Short mmCIF file of C-alpha atoms and ligand atoms in Angstrom, two decimals:
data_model
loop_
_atom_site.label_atom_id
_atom_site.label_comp_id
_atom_site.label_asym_id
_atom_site.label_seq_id
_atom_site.Cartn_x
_atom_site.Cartn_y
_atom_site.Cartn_z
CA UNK A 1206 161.46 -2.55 94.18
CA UNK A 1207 158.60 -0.22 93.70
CA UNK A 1208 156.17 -0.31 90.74
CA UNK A 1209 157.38 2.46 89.16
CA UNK A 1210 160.81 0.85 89.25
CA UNK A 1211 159.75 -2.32 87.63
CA UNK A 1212 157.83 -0.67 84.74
CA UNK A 1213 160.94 1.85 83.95
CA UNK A 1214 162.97 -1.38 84.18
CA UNK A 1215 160.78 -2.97 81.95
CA UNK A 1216 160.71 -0.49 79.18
CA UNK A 1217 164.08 0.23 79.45
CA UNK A 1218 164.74 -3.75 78.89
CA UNK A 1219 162.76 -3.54 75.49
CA UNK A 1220 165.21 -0.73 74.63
CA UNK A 1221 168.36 -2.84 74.84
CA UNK A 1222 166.65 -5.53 72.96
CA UNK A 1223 165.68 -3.45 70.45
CA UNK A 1224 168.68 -1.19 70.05
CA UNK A 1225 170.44 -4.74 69.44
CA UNK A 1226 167.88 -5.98 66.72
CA UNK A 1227 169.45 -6.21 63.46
CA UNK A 1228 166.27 -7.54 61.89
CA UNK A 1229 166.27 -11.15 61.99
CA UNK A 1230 168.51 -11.68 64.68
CA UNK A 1231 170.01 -9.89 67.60
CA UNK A 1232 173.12 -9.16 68.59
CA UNK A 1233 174.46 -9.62 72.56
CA UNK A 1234 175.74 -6.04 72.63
CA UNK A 1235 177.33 -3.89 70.04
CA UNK A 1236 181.39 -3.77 69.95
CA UNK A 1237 182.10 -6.87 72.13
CA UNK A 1238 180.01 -9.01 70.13
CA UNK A 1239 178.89 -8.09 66.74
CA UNK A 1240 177.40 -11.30 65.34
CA UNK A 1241 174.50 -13.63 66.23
CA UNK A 1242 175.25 -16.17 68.81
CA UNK A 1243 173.80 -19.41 69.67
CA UNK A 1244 171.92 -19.89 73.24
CA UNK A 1245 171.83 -15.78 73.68
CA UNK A 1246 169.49 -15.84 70.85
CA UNK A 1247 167.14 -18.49 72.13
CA UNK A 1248 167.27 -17.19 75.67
CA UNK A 1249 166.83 -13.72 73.61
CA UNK A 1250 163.45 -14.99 72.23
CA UNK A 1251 161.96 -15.39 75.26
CA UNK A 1252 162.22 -11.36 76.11
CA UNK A 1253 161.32 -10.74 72.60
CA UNK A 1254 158.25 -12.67 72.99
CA UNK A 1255 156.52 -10.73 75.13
CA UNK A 1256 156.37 -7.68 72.96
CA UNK A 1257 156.23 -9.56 69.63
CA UNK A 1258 155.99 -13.50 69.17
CA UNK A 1259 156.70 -13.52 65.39
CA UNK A 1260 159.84 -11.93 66.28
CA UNK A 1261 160.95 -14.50 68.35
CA UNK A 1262 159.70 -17.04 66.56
CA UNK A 1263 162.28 -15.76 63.58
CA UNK A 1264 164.86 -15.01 66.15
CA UNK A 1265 165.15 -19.00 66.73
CA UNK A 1266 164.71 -19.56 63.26
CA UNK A 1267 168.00 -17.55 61.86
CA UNK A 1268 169.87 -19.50 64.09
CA UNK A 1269 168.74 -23.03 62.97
CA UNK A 1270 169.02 -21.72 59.47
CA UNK A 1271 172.29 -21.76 59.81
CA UNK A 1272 172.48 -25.74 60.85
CA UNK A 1273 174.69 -27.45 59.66
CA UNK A 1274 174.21 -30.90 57.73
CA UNK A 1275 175.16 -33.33 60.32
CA UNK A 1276 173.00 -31.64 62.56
CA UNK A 1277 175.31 -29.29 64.75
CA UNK A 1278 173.60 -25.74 65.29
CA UNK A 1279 177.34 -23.54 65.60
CA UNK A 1280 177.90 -21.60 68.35
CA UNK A 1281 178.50 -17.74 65.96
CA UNK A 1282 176.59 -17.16 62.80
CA UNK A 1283 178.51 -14.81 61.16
CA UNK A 1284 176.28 -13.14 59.28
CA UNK A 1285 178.01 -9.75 58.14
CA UNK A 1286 181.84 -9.18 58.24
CA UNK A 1287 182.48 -7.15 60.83
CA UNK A 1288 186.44 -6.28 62.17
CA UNK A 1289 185.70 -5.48 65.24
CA UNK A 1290 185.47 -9.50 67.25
CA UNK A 1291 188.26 -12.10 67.19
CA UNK A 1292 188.31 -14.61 66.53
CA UNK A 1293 187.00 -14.24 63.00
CA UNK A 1294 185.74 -16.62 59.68
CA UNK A 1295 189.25 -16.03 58.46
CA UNK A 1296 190.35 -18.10 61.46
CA UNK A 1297 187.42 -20.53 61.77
CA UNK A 1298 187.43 -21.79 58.08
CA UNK A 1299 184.31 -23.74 58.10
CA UNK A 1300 183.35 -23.41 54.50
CA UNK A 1301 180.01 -22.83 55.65
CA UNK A 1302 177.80 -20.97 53.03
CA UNK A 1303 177.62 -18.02 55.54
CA UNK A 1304 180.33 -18.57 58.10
CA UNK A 1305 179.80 -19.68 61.23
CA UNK A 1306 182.00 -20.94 63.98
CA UNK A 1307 182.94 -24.79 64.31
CA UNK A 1308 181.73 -25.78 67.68
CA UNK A 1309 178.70 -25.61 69.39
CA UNK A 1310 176.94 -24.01 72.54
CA UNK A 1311 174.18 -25.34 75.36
CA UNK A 1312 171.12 -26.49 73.66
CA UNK A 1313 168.65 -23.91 75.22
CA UNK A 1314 166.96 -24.21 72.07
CA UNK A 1315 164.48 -27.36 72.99
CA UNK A 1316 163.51 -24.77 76.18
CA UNK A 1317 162.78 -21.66 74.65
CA UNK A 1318 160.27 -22.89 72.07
CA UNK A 1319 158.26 -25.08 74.09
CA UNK A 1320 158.10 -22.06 76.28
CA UNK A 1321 157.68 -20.18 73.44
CA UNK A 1322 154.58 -22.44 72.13
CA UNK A 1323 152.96 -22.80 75.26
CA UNK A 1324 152.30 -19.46 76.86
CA UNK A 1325 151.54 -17.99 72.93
CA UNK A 1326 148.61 -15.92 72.10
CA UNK A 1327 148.64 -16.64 68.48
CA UNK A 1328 148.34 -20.73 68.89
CA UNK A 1329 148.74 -21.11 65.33
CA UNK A 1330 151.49 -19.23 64.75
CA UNK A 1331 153.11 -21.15 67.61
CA UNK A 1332 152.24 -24.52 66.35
CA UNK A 1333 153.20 -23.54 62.52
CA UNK A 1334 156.50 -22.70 63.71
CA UNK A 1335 157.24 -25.06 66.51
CA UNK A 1336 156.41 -27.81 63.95
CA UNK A 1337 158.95 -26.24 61.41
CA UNK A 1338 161.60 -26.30 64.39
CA UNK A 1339 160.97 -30.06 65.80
CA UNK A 1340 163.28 -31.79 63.64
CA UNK A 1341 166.11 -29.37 63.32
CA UNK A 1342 165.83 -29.25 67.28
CA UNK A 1343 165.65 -33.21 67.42
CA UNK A 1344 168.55 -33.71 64.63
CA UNK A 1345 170.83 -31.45 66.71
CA UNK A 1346 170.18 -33.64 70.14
CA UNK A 1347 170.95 -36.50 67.92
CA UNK A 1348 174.12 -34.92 66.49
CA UNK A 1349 175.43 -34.44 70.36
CA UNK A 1350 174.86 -38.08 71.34
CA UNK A 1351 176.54 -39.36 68.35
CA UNK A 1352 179.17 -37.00 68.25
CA UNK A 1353 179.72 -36.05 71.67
CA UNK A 1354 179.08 -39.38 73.62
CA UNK A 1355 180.85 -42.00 70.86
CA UNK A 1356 181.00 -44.19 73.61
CA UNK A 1357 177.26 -44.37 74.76
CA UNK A 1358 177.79 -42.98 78.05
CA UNK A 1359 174.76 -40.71 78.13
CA UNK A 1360 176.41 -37.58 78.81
CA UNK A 1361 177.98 -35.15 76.01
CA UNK A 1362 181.69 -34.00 76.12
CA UNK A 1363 182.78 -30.25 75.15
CA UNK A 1364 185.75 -30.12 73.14
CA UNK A 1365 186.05 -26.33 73.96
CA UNK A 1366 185.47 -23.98 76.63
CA UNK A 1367 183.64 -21.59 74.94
CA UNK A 1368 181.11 -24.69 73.96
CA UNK A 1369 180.10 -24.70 77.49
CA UNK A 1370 179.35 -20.94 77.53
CA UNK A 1371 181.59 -20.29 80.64
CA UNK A 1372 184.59 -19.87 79.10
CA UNK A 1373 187.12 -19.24 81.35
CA UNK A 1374 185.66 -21.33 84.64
CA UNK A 1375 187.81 -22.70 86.95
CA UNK A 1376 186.43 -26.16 86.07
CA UNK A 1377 188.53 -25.86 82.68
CA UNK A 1378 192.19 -25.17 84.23
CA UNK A 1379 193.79 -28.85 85.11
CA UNK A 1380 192.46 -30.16 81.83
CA UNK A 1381 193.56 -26.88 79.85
CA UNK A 1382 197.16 -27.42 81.39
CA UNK A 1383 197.18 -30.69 78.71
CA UNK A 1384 196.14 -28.07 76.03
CA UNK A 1385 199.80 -26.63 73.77
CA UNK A 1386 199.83 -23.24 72.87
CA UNK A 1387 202.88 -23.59 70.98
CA UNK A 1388 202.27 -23.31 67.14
CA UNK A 1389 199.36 -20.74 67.16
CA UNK A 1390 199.41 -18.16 64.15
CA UNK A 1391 199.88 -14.91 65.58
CA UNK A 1392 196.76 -12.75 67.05
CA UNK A 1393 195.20 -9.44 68.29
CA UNK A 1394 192.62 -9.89 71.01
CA UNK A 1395 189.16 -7.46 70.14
CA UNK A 1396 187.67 -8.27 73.09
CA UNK A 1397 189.63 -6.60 75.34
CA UNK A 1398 189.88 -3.25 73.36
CA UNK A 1399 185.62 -3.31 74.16
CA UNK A 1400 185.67 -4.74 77.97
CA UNK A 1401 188.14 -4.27 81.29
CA UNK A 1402 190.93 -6.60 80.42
CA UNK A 1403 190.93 -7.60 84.29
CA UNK A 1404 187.42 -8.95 83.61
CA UNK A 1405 188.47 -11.05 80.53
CA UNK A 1406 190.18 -14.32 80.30
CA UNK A 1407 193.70 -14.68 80.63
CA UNK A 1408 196.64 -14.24 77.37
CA UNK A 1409 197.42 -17.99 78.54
CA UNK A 1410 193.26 -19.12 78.25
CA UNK A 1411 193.48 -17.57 75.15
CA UNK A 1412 196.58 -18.69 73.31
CA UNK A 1413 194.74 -22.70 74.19
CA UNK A 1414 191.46 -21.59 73.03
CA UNK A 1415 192.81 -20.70 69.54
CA UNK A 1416 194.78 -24.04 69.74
CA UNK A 1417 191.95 -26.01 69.55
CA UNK A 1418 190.28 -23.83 67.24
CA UNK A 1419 193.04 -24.75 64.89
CA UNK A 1420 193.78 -28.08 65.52
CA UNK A 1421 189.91 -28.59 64.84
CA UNK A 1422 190.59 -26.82 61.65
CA UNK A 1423 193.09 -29.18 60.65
CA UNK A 1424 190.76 -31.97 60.82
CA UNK A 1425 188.47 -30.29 58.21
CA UNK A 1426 185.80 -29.71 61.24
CA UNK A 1427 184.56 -33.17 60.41
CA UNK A 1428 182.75 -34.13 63.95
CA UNK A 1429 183.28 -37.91 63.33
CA UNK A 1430 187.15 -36.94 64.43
CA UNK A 1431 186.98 -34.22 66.70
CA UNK A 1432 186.22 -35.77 69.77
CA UNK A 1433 188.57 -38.53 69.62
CA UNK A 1434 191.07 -36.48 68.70
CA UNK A 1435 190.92 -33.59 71.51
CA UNK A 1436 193.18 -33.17 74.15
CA UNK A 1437 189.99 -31.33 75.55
CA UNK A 1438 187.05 -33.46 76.97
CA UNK A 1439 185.17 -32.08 79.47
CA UNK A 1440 181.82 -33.40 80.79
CA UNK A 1441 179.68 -30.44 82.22
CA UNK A 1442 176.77 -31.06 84.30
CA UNK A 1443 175.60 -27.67 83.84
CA UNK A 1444 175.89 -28.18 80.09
CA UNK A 1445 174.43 -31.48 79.75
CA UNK A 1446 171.42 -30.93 82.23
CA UNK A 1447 170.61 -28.02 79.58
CA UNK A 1448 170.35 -30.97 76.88
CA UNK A 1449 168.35 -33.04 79.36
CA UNK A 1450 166.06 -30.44 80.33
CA UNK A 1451 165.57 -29.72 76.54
CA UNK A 1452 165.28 -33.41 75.09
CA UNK A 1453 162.45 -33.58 77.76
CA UNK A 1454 161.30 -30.50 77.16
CA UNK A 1455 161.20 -31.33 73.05
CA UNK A 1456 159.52 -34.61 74.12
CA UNK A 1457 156.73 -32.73 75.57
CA UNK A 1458 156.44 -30.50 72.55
CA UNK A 1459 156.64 -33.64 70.15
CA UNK A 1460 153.66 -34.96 72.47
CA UNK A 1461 151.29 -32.28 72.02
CA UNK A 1462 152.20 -31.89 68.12
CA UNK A 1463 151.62 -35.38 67.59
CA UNK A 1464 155.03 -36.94 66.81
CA UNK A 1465 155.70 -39.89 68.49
CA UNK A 1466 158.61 -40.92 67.39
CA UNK A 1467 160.52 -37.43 68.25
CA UNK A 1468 158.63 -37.50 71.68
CA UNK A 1469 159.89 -41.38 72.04
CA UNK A 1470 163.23 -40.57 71.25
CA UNK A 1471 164.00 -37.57 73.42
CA UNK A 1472 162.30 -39.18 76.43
CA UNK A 1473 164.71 -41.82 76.22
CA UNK A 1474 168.02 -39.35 76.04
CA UNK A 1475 166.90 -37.22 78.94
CA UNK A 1476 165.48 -40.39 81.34
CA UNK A 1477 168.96 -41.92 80.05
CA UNK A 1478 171.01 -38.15 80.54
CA UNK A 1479 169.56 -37.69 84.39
CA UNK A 1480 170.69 -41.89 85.54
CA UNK A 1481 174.14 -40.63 84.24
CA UNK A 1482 174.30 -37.91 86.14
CA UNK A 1483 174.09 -39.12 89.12
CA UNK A 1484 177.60 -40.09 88.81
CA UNK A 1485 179.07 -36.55 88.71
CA UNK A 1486 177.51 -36.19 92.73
CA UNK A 1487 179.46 -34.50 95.07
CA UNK A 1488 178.58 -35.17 98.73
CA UNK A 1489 181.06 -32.90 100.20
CA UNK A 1490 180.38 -29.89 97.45
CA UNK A 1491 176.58 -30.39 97.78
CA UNK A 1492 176.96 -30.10 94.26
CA UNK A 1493 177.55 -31.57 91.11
CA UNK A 1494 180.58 -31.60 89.10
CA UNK A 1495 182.47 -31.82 86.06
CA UNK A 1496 184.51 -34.94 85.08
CA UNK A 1497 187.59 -34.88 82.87
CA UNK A 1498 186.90 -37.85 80.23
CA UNK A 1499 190.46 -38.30 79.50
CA UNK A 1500 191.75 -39.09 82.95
CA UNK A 1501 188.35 -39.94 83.95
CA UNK A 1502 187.87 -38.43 87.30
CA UNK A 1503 185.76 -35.57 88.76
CA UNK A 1504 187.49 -32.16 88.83
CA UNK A 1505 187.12 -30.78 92.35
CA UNK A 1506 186.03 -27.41 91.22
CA UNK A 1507 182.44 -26.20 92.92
CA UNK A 1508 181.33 -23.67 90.34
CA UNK A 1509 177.60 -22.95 89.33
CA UNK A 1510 178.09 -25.61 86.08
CA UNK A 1511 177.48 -27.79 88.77
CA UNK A 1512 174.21 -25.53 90.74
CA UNK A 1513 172.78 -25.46 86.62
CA UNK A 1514 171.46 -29.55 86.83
CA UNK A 1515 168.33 -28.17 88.81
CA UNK A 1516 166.82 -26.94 85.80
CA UNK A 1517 167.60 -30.42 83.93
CA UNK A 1518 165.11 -32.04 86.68
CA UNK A 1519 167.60 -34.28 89.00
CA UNK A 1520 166.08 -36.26 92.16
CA UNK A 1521 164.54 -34.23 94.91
CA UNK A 1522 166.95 -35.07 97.57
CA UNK A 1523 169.76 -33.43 94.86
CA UNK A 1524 167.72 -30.00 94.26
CA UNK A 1525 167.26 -29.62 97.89
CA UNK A 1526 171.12 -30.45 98.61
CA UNK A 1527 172.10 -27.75 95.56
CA UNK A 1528 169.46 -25.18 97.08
CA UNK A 1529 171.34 -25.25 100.99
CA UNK A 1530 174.06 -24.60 98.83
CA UNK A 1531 172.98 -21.35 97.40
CA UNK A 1532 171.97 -20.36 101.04
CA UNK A 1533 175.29 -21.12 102.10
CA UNK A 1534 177.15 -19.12 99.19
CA UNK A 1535 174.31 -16.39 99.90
CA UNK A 1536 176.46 -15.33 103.25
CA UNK A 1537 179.17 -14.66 101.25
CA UNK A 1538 178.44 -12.61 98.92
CA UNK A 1539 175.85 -9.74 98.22
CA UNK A 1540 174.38 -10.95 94.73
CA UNK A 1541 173.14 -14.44 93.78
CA UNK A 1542 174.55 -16.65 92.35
CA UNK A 1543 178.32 -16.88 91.86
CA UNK A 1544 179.33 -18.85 89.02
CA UNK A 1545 182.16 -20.14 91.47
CA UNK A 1546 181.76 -20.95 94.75
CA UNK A 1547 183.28 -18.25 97.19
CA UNK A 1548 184.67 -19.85 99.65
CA UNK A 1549 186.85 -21.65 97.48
CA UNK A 1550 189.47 -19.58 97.32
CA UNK A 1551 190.03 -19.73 93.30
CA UNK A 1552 187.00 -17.45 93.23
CA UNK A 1553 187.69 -13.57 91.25
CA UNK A 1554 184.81 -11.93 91.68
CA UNK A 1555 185.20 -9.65 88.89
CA UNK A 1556 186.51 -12.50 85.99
CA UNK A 1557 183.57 -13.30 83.82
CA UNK A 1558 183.06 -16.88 84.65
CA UNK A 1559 185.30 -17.06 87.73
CA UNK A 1560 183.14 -15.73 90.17
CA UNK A 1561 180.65 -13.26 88.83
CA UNK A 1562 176.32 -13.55 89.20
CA UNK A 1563 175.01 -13.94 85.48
CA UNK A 1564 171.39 -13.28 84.76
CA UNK A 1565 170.77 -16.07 82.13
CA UNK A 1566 171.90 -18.68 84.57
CA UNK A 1567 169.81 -17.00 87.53
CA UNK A 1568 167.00 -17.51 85.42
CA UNK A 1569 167.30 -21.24 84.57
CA UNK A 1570 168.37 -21.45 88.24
CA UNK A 1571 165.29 -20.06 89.67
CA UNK A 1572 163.11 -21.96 87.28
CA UNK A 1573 164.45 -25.00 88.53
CA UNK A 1574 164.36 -24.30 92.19
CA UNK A 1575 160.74 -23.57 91.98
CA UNK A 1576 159.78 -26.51 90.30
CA UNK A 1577 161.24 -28.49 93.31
CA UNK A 1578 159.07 -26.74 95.69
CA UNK A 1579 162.65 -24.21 96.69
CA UNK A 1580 160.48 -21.34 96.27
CA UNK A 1581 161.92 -19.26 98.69
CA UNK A 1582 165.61 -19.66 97.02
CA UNK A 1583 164.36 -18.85 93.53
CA UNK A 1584 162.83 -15.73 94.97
CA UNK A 1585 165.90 -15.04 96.63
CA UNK A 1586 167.91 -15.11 93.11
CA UNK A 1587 165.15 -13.37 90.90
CA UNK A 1588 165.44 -10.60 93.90
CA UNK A 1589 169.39 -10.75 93.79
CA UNK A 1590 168.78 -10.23 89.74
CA UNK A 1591 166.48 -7.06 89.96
CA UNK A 1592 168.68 -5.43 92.51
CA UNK A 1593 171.52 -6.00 90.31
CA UNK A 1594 170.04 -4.22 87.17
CA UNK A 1595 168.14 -1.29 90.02
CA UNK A 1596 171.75 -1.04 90.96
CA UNK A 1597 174.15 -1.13 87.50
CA UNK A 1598 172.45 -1.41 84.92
CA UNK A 1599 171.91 -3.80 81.85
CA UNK A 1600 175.40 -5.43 82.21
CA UNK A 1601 176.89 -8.47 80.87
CA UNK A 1602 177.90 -9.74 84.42
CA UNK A 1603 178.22 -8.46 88.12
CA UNK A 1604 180.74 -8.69 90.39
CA UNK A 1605 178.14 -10.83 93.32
CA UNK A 1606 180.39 -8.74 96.00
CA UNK A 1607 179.61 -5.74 95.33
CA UNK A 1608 177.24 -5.44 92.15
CA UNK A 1609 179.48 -3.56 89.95
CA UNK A 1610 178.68 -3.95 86.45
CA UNK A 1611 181.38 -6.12 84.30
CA UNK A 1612 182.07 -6.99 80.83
CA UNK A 1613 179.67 -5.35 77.83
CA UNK A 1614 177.34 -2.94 78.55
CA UNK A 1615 173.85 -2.85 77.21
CA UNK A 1616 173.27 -6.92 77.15
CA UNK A 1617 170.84 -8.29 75.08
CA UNK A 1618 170.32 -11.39 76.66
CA UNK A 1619 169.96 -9.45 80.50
CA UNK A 1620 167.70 -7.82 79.26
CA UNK A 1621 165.41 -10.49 78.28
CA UNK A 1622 165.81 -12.14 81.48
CA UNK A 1623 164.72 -8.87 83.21
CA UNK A 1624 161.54 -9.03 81.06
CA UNK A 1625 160.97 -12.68 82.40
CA UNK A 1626 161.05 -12.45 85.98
CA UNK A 1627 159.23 -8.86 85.40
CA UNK A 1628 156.31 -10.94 83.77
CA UNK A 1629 156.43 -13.74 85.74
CA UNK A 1630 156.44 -11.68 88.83
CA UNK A 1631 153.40 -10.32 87.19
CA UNK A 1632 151.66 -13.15 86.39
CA UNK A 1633 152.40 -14.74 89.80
CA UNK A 1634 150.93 -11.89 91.89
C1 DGY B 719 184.02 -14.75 73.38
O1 DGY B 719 184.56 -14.45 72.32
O2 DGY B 719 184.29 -14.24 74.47
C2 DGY B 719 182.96 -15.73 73.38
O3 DGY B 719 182.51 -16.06 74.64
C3 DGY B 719 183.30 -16.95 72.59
O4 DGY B 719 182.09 -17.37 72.15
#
């Protein structure tokens, strides 16, 4: 890509992000999703930051406003009614003061602000507001291995697909066939009146993701219950090397504000988070994967959830095995990376989390890679993700085939990644 490309690209980036800025937080896109969600606004921040830190800085802090009391930080703050996205407050029924959702979503949180704080210009902004963040960020981690790992395992169960972000992976269908459907109150899908139904989950995903929704409901949303009582209990590497990348990554923030016992406390969940691990391994993937707490064995499903644990900081040998991976799903399709792998032959290239190259996880991909000395991988990707946006645009997803744009248009969170490998590209050359 030329020069003139990238700047265009650039400033047409900050146009998404703006046109998506309701003031003190950001919406992904308008239509599809009209609220504030959880890890698009911390990956958000990151974008924002490089055109105004105070911004992001309040981006992350809207979201952790909304916290709730035990410590979970919900995966929708609902922050103005708005008809146009189901599932809605009316069907959530948290009580929450301004509604939010009742589960959670990765903890990219940890990430973003020590990024945040370390490449800032205004230092003392940074450290004012890191230090604000430290022990909302620290209470949440702590709310995940209490309520998520009852059993002192060291990894975190999701009770619900859309806590791992990926919704409708592959990785969730034996387990969801466990899930009723019978009994749910009647419904109207939004989501597919904004986005190609053919790109969305399935009636069948759906009907089991408002199950849980209201079987959760029925237990009040009290955490201390939920997991125990789930039919649902999946453990995702991709997911929990997120929490282990960000309780070491808030243990190195803790360290340079000068609180031990945060630092002390998060170093021990991630060194604890990346032994455990290594039990989700898959020789003949080259991969990891996820495991199914309730029957207790590995689901033989090679989709990216299992590429993600690079950025959580797993052994050498592992990085290197997951980046001849990539390089092996790079001859099969035109776009890195696939969220599935495409030689299984599950793979729909065009079905959100079934197949299709994602920017966000590109991003933590790449960042991973390179700190394993893959360099010419995570050049590879960041390349893959520039062509992709040259090519179609600001899109919520891409088909890796043939780089069609899928999903919502206009992405907030897309374009923030854009504006990171832009400016690292920058700062690199
Ligand atoms: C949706 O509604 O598609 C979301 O992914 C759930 O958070």
């Amino acid at each position: 890509m030329n020069g003139l490309d990238a700047s265009k690209i650039y400033d047409h980036a900050i146009e998404v992000l703006k046109e998506n800025d309701l003031g003190s937080y950001t919406v992904p896109t308008r239509g599809l999703y009209p609220f504030q969600w959880n890890w698009d606004s911390c990956l958000t921040a990151l974008g924002q930051s490089h055109y105004d830190e105070a911004r992001a800085w309040t981006e992350i802090e809207t979201l952790f406003a909304h916290q709730w009391p035990d410590g979970m930080v919900p995966h929708i703050v609902f922050h103005v009614w708005n008809d146009g996205y189901f599932p809605g407050p009316d069907v959530w029924q948290t009580g929450r003061p301004t509604p939010t959702s009742g589960i959670t979503q990765p903890p990219v949180a940890a990430f973003a602000v020590r990024r945040l704080f370390e490449r800032a210009r205004d230092k003392e902004l940074a450290a004012r507001h890191a230090r604000a963040l430290l022990p909302k960020i620290d209470a949440w981690h702590s709310w995940f291995y209490a309520n998520r790992d009852p059993h002192g395992e060291g990894l975190v169960a999701i009770l619900h697909p859309w806590e791992s972000g990926r919704d409708n992976s592959i990785d969730w269908d034996e387990a969801f066939e466990r899930v009723p459907s019978e009994g749910i109150d009647p419904y109207t899908r939004r989501d597919t009146q904004h986005a190609d139904p053919a790109h969305r989950p399935t009636k069948a995903q759906y009907d089991r993701y408002l199950w849980l929704v209201q079987h959760f409901r029925a237990l009040g949303w009290d955490n201390s219950r939920l997991h125990d009582a789930s039919p649902f209990q999946v453990i995702d590497p991709g997911f929990n090397a997120i929490l282990i990348r960000g309780c070491a990554d808030l243990a190195s923030l803790a360290e340079a504000l000068d609180e031990p016992v945060i630092a002390q406390a998060n170093r021990a969940r991630s060194e604890m988070g990346r032994a455990a691990l290594e039990g989700l391994w898959s020789e003949r993937h080259g991969q990891y994967l996820c495991l199914d707490r309730t029957t207790g064995a590995l689901i033989d499903s090679p989709s990216i959830g299992g590429i993600l644990p690079v950025f959580g900081g797993v052994p050498r040998d592992r990085a290197r095995a997951i980046a001849r991976s990539i390089e092996r799903q790079a001859a099969g399709v035109r776009f890195l990376v696939p969220s599935h792998d495409p030689a299984d032959p599950r793979f729909e290239a065009k079905r959100y989390w079934r197949g299709p190259a994602w920017l966000v996880m590109n991003y933590m991909i790449a960042d991973g890679l390179r700190s394993v000395g893959e360099a010419d991988v995570a050049a590879h990707i960041v390349r893959s993700s520039l062509e992709l946006i040259a090519q179609s645009g600001f899109a919520e997803y891409y088909d890796p085939l043939t780089g069609e744009a899928c999903g919502g248009g206009r992405f907030t969170w897309t374009a923030a990644m854009v504006i990171e490998f832009l400016r690292q590209a920058e700062s690199q050359s």
